Coordinates of C-alpha atoms in Angstrom, one line a residue:
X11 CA 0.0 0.0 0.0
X12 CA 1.7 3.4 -0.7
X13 CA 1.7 6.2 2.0
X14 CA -0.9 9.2 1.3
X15 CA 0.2 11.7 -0.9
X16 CA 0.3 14.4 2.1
X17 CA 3.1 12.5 3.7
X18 CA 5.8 14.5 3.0
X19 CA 3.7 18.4 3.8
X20 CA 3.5 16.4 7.0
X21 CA 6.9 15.4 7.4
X22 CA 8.2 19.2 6.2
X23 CA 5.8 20.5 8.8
X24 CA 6.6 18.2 11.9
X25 CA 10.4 18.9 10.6
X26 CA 9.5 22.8 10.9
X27 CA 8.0 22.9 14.3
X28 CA 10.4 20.8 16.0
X29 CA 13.6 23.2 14.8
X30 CA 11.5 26.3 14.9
X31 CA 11.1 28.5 17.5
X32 CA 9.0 27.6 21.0
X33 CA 6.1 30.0 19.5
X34 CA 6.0 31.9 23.0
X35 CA 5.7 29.1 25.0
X36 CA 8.9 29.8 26.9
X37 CA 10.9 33.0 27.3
X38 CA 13.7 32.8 25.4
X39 CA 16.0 34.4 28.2
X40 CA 14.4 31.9 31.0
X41 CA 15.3 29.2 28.2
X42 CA 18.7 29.9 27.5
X43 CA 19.1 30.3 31.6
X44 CA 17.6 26.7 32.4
X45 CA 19.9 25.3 29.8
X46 CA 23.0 26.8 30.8
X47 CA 21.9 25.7 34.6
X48 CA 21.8 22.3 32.7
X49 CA 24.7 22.1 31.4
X50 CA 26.8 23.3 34.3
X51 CA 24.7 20.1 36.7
X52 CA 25.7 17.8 33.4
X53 CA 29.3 18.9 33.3
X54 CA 29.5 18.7 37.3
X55 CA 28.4 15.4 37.4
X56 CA 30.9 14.4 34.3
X57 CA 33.7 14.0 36.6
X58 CA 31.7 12.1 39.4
X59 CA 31.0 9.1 37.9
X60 CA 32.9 6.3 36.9
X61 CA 32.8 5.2 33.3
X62 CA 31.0 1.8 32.0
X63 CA 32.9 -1.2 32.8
X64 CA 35.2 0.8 35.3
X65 CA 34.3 0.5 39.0
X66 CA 35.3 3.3 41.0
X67 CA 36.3 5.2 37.9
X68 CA 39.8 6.4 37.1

């Protein structure tokens, strides 16, 4: 059976709202905050745990 001939307006707009912006949703300066806050707890935590396969780490 071959997909519906909308198929790829859908795909082009699913592709546009998931790499476009939030539409308001967020603040953009609250956003860029929360992810920098993220980022710092991500690279924190980097160096306090031990790899896969390595107990107690290095």
């Amino acid at each position: 059976m071959a997909a519906p001939a909308c198929v790829p307006e859908l795909i082009a707009a699913k592709a546009a709202a998931e790499h476009g912006p939030a539409g308001g949703v967020v603040d953009p300066g609250r956003l860029r905050t929360d992810i920098e806050a993220l980022h710092a707890r991500l690279d924190a935590g980097r160096g306090a745990t031990a790899p896969a396969g390595r107990p107690g780490g290095p």
